[in-house]
Short mmCIF file of C-alpha atoms in Angstrom, two decimals:
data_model
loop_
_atom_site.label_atom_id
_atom_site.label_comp_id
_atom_site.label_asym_id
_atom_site.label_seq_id
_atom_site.Cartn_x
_atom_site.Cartn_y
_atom_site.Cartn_z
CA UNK A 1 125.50 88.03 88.68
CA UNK A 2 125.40 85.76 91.96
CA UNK A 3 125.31 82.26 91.50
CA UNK A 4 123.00 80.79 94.45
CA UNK A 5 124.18 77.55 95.77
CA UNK A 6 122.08 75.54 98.47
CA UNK A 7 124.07 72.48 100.02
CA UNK A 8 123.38 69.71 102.00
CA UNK A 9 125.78 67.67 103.18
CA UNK A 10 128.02 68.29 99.84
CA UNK A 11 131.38 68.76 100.93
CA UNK A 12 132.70 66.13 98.46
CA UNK A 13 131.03 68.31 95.67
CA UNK A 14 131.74 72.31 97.42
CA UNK A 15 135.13 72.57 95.46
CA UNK A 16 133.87 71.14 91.88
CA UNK A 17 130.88 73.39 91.76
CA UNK A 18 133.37 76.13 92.95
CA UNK A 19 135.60 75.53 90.24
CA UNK A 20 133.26 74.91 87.08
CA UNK A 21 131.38 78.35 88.14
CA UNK A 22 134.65 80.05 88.09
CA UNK A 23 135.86 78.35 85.08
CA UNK A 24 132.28 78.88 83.13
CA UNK A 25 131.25 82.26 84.84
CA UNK A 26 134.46 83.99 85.65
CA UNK A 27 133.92 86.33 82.16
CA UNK A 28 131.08 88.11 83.66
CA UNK A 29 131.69 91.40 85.63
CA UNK A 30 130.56 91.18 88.81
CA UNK A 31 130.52 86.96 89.60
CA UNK A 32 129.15 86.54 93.35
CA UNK A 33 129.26 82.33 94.42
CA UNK A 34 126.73 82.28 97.40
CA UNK A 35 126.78 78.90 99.18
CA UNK A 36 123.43 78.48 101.38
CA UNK A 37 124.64 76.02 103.95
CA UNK A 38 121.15 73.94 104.91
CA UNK A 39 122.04 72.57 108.09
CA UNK A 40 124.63 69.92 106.98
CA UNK A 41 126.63 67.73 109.21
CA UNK A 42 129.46 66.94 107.22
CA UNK A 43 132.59 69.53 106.21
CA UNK A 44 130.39 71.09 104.05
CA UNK A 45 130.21 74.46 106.08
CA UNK A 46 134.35 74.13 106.41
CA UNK A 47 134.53 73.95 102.76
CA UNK A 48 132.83 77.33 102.73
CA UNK A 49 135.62 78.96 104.59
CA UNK A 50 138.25 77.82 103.13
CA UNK A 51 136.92 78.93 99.73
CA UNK A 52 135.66 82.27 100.91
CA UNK A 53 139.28 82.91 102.72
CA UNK A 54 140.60 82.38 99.46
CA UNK A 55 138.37 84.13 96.96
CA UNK A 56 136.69 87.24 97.94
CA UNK A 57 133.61 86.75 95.49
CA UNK A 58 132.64 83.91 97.85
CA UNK A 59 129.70 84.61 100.20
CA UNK A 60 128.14 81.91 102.49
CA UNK A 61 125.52 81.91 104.79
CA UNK A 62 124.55 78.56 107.47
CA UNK A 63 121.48 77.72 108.95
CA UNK A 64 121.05 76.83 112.21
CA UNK A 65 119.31 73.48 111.24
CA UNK A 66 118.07 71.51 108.28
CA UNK A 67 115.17 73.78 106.78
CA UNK A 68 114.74 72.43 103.49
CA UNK A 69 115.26 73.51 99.91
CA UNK A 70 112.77 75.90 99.46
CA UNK A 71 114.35 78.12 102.37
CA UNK A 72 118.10 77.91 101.04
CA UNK A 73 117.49 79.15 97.94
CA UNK A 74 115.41 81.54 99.40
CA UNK A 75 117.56 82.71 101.65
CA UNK A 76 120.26 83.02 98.67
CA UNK A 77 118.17 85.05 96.87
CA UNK A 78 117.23 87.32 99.90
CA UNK A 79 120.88 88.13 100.05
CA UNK A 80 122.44 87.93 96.67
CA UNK A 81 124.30 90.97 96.11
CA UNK A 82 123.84 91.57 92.58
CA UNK A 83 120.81 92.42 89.78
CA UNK A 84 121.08 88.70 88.19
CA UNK A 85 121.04 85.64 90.24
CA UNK A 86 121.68 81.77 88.68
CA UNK A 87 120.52 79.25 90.70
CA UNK A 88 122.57 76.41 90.52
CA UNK A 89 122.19 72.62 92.38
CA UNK A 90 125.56 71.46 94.43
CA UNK A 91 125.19 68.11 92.30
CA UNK A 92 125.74 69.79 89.37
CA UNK A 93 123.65 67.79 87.28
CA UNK A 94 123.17 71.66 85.60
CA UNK A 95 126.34 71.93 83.90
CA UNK A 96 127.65 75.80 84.37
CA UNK A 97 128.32 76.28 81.27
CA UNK A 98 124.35 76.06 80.11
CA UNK A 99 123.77 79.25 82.01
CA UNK A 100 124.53 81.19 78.88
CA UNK A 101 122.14 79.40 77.03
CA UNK A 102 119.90 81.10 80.36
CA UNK A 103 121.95 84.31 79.94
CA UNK A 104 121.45 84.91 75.94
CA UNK A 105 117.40 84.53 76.65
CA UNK A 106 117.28 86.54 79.42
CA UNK A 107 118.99 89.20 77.15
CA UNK A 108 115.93 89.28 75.16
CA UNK A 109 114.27 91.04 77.69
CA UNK A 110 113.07 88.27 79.97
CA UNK A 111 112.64 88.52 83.56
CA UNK A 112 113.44 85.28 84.63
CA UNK A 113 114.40 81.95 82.66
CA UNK A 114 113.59 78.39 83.71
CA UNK A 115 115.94 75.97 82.06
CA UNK A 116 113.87 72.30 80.68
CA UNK A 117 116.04 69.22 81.33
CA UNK A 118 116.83 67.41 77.76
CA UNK A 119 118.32 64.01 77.91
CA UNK A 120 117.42 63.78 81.29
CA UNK A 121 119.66 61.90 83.46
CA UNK A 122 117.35 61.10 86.41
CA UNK A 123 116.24 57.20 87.67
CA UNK A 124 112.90 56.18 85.88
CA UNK A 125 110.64 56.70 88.90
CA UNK A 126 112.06 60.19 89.67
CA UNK A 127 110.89 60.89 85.99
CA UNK A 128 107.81 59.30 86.04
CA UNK A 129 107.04 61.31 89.33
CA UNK A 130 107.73 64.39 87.72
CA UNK A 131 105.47 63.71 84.35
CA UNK A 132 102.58 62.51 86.69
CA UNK A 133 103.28 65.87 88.65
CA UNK A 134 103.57 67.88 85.36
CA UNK A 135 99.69 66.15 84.57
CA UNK A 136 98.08 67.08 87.39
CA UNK A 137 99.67 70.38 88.73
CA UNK A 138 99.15 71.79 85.22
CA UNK A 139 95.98 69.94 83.77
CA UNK A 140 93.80 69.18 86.01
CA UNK A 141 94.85 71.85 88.96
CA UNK A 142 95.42 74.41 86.32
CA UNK A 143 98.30 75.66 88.62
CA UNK A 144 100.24 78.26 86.71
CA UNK A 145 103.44 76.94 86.76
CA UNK A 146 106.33 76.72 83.87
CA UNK A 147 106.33 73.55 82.00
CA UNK A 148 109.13 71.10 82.76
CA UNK A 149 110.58 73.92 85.06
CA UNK A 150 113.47 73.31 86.98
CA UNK A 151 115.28 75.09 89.68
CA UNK A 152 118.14 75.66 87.61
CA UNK A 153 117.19 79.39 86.77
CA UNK A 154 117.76 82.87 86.03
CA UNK A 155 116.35 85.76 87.57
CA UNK A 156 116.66 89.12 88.09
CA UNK A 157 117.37 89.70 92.07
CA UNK A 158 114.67 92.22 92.93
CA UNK A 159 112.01 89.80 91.30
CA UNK A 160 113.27 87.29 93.37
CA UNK A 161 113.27 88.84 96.50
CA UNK A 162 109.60 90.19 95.83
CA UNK A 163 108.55 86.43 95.37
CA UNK A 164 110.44 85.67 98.86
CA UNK A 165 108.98 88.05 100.84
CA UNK A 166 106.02 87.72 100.21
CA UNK A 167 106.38 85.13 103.07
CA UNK A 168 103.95 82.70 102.19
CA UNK A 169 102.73 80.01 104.18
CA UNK A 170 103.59 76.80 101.48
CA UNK A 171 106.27 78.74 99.60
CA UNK A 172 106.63 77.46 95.90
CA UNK A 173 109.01 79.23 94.13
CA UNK A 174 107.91 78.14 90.71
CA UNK A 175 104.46 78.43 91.28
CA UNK A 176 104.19 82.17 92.71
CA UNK A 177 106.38 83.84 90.25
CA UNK A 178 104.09 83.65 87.34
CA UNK A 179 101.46 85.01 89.67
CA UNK A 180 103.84 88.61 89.99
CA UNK A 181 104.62 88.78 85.97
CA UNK A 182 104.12 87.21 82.81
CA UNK A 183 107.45 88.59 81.51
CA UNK A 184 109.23 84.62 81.58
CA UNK A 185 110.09 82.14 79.34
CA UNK A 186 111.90 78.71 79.37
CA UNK A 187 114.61 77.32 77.05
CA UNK A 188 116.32 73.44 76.60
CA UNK A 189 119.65 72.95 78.33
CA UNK A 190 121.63 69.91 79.37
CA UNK A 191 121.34 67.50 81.95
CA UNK A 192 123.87 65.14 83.19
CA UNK A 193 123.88 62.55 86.09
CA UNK A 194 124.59 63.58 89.57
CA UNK A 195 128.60 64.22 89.98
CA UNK A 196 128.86 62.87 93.76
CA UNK A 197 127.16 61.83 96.86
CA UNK A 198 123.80 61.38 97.62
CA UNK A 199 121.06 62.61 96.48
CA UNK A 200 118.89 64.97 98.74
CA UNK A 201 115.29 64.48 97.09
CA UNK A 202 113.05 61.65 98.18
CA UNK A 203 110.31 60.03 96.57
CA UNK A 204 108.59 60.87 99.94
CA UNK A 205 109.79 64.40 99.72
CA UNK A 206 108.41 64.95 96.12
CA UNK A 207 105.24 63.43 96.93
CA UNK A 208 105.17 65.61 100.04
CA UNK A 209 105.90 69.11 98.31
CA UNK A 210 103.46 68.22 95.30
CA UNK A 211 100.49 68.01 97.94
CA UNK A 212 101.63 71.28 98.80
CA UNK A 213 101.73 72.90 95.86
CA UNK A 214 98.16 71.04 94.93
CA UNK A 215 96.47 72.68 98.62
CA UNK A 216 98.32 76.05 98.16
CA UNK A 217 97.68 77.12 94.25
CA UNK A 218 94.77 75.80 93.54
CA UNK A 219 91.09 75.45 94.78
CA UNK A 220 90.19 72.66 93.12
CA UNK A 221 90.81 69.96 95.49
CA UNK A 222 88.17 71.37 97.94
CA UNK A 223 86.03 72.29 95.15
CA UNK A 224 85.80 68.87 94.46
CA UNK A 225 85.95 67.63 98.29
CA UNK A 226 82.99 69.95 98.30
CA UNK A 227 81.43 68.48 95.53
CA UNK A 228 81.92 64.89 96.95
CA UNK A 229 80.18 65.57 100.46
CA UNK A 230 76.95 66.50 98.75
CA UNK A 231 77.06 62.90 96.87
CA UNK A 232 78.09 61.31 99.97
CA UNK A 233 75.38 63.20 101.42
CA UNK A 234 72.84 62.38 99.01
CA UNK A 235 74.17 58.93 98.95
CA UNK A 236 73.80 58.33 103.05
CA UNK A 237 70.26 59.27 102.49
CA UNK A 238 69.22 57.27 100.18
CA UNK A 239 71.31 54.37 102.16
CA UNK A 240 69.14 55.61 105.44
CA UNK A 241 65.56 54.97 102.89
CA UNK A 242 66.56 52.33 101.70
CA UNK A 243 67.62 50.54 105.00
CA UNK A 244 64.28 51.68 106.71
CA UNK A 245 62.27 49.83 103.35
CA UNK A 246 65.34 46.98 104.22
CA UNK A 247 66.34 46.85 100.70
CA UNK A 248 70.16 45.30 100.30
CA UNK A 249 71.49 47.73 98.33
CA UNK A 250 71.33 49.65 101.33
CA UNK A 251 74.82 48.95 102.87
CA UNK A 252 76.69 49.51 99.72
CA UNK A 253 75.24 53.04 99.46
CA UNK A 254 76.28 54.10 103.08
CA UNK A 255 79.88 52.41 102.21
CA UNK A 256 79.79 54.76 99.06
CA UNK A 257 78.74 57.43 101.25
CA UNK A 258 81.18 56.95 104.50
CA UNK A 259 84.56 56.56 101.98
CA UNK A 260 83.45 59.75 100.07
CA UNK A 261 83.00 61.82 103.04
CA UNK A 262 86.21 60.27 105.11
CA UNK A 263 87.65 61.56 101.63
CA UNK A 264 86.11 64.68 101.75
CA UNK A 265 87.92 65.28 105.00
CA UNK A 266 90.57 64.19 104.44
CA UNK A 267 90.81 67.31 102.23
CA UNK A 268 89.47 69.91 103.70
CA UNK A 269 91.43 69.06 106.57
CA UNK A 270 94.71 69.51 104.47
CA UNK A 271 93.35 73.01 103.35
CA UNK A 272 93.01 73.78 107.14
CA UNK A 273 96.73 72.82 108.01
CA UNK A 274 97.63 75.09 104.72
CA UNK A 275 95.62 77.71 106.33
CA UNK A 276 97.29 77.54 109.41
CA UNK A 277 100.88 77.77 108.26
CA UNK A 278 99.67 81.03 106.83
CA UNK A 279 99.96 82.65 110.17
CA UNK A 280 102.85 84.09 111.87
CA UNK A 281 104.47 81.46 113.24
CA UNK A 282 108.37 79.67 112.44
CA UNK A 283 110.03 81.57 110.42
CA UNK A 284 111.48 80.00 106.62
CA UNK A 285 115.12 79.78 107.66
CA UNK A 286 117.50 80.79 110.94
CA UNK A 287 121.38 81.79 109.92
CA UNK A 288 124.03 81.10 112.72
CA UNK A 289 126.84 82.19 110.64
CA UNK A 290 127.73 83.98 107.36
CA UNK A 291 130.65 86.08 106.06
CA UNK A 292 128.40 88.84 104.72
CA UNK A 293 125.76 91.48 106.35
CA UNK A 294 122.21 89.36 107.31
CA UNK A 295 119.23 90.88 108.78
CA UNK A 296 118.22 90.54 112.21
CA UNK A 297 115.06 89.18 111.97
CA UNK A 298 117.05 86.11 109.84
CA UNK A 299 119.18 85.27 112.69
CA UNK A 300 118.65 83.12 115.96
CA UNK A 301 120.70 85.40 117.94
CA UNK A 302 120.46 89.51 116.93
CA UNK A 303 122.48 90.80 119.28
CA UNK A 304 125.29 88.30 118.56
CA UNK A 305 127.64 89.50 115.19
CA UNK A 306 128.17 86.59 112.69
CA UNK A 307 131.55 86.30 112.34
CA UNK A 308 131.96 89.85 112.38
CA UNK A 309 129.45 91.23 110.33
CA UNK A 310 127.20 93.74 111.47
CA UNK A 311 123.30 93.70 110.14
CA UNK A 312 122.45 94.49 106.74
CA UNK A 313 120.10 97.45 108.27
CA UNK A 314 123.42 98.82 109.63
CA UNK A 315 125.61 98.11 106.80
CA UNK A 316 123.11 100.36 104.82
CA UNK A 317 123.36 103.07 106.87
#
C-alpha cells in the first residue's frame, strides 16, 4: 500500500504524519509514504529529505509551484508504487489508525472506500458549507458523488490512475470515479481537530471548487439558464407591449427580464470557461524534484535528471 500525502506548507506536521503512518501502517507488507510537495515555502520540502535519507519506503515528489489539491493527490496517485493507495491529509485530522476500518471494507471486495467524518471536528461554517454543498451537488444537481465523502480514501492504484488520466478539464476526484465503476462504498471513521498549523482550505476556495464541480458534472445549471432566457424573453416582450400601450407595469417586467437574462449569462458564460479548460492547454501539475522515476511530460525540464533519477519510461525499460 502507498500512503499519498499532499503538503502545503506543513513542515511542523511532515514528521507526526511520518510517524503515526509508520506506527499504524508499518504491519502491512509493502508500506510506501509518498509526500506530494505543493509548492510550499516553508521546510516542508527539507523535511522530505531528511525522512526519505532515512527510511527507504519514503518517496517524495515537489512541484514547481503552488497547483492546488486536486493536482497533489493526483500526482501521488499517478506515481504510487503499489496496488492500494490511502490518501491521507498532512493535518491529520484522519487519524492513521482508521485506515483499517478503510482496509477491512475494501477486503470485501470494494474498489475504492470513502471514509464519512463522525464527530466532526471542523468550525461551524466549514460544516454548514459542506451540508449546503452535500444539498445541492447531490439533490438538486443530481451529481453522482459519494455522500459525506471525504478525501481520506482507499483505492486501488490502477483505478486511480484511470480517473487521473483521464485529464479532465475541472478534475473532481470524487465526482468522476463513480462515473468509471459502481464497485464503491463508504464507511464511518473518526475525525479529530487539525494537529498543527494552518489550515489550507478557504471558504473562498470551497465556494470556488463547488462551482466547479456544479459547471463540470452536471447540465442542469444551463438547462435552467436556458430555461430562464425564454422567460426573460417572454418577459421583455411583454415589457416592450406594454410600454408601447404605456401601462406601468411595464418597467418592472423589463427589470424581471434584464436580471434573468444578465443571470442567464452569467451561466452560460461559466459553462464556456469550463469548456475552454477542456483543451490542451497548462498541464495539472509540474515536478522540479523527486527521489523516484517521473515521467517526462510531468516535469518542467525533461532533459534535466531529478536528483538522479532517470524517467519512469526509462526505468521500465
Amino acid at each position: 500500500m502507498t500512503v499519498v500525502v499532499p503538503c502545503l506548507n506543513e513542515a511542523d506536521n511532515v514528521d507526526a504524519v511520518y510517524q503515526e503512518i509508520v506506527e499504524e501502517l508499518s504491519g502491512y507488507a509493502g508500506l510506501e509514504v509518498l509526500f506530494v510537495d505543493d509548492g510550499s515555502t516553508d521546510a516542508t520540502l527539507d523535511r522530505f529529505r531528511t525522512l526519505a535519507e532515512r527510511d527507504p519506503a519514503v518517496s517524495y515528489l515537489s512541484f514547481t509551484r503552488n497547483y492546488g489539491l486536486e493536482a497533489a493527490f493526483s500526482a501521488g496517485y499517478r506515481y504510487a508504487r503499489h496496488p492500494w493507495l490511502l490518501h491521507l491529509d498532512a493535518d491529520l485530522q484522519f487519524p492513521p489508525a482508521e485506515a483499517h476500518k478503510l482496509i477491512a471494507k475494501a477486503m470485501e471486495g470494494y474498489d475504492a472506500v470513502f471514509g464519512i467524518r463522525v464527530d466532526r471536528q471542523d468550525r461551524l461554517l466549514r460544516r454548514l458549507a459542506s451540508g449546503l454543498h452535500e444539498v445541492i451537488s447531490r439533490r438538486l444537481l443530481r451529481i453522482d458523488i459519494p455522500s459525506g465523502g471525504t478525501s481520506f480514501r482507499l483505492v486501488r492504484t490502477e483505478l486511480a490512475r484511470r480517473v487521473v488520466d483521464l485529464r479532465l478539464g475541472t478534475p473532481y476526484f470524487m465526482a468522476a470515479l463513480p462515473r468509471l465503476t459502481r464497485n464503491w462504498t463508504t464507511t464511518p471513521t473518526a475525525h479529530r481537530a487539525r494537529r498543527g498549523g494552518e489550515p489550507k482550505v478557504t471558504v473562498r476556495g470551497l465556494a470556488r471548487h463547488a462551482v466547479e464541480l456544479f459547471m463540470s458534472y452536471s447540465v442542469r445549471p444551463i438547462t435552467f439558464a436556458g430555461v430562464l432566457a425564454l422567460f426573460t424573453s417572454l418577459c421583455a416582450l411583454i415589457g416592450a407591449i406594454l410600454a408601447v400601450l404605456s401601462h406601468p407595469s411595464a418597467a418592472v417586467l423589463t427589470g424581471i427580464a434584464l436580471s434573468g437574462g444578465l443571470l442567464s449569462l452569467a451561466v452560460i458564460a461559466r459553462y464556456l470557461v469550463h469548456i475552454a479548460r477542456g483543451h490542451p492547454g497548462t498541464p495539472q501539475f509540474l515536478i522540479q524534484e523527486a527521489n523516484i522515476p517521473v515521467r517526462d511530460e510531468d516535469r518542467l525540464y525533461a532533459a534535466a535528471p531529478l536528483t538522479g533519477q532517470v524517467s519512469i519510461m526509462e526505468h521500465a525499460s
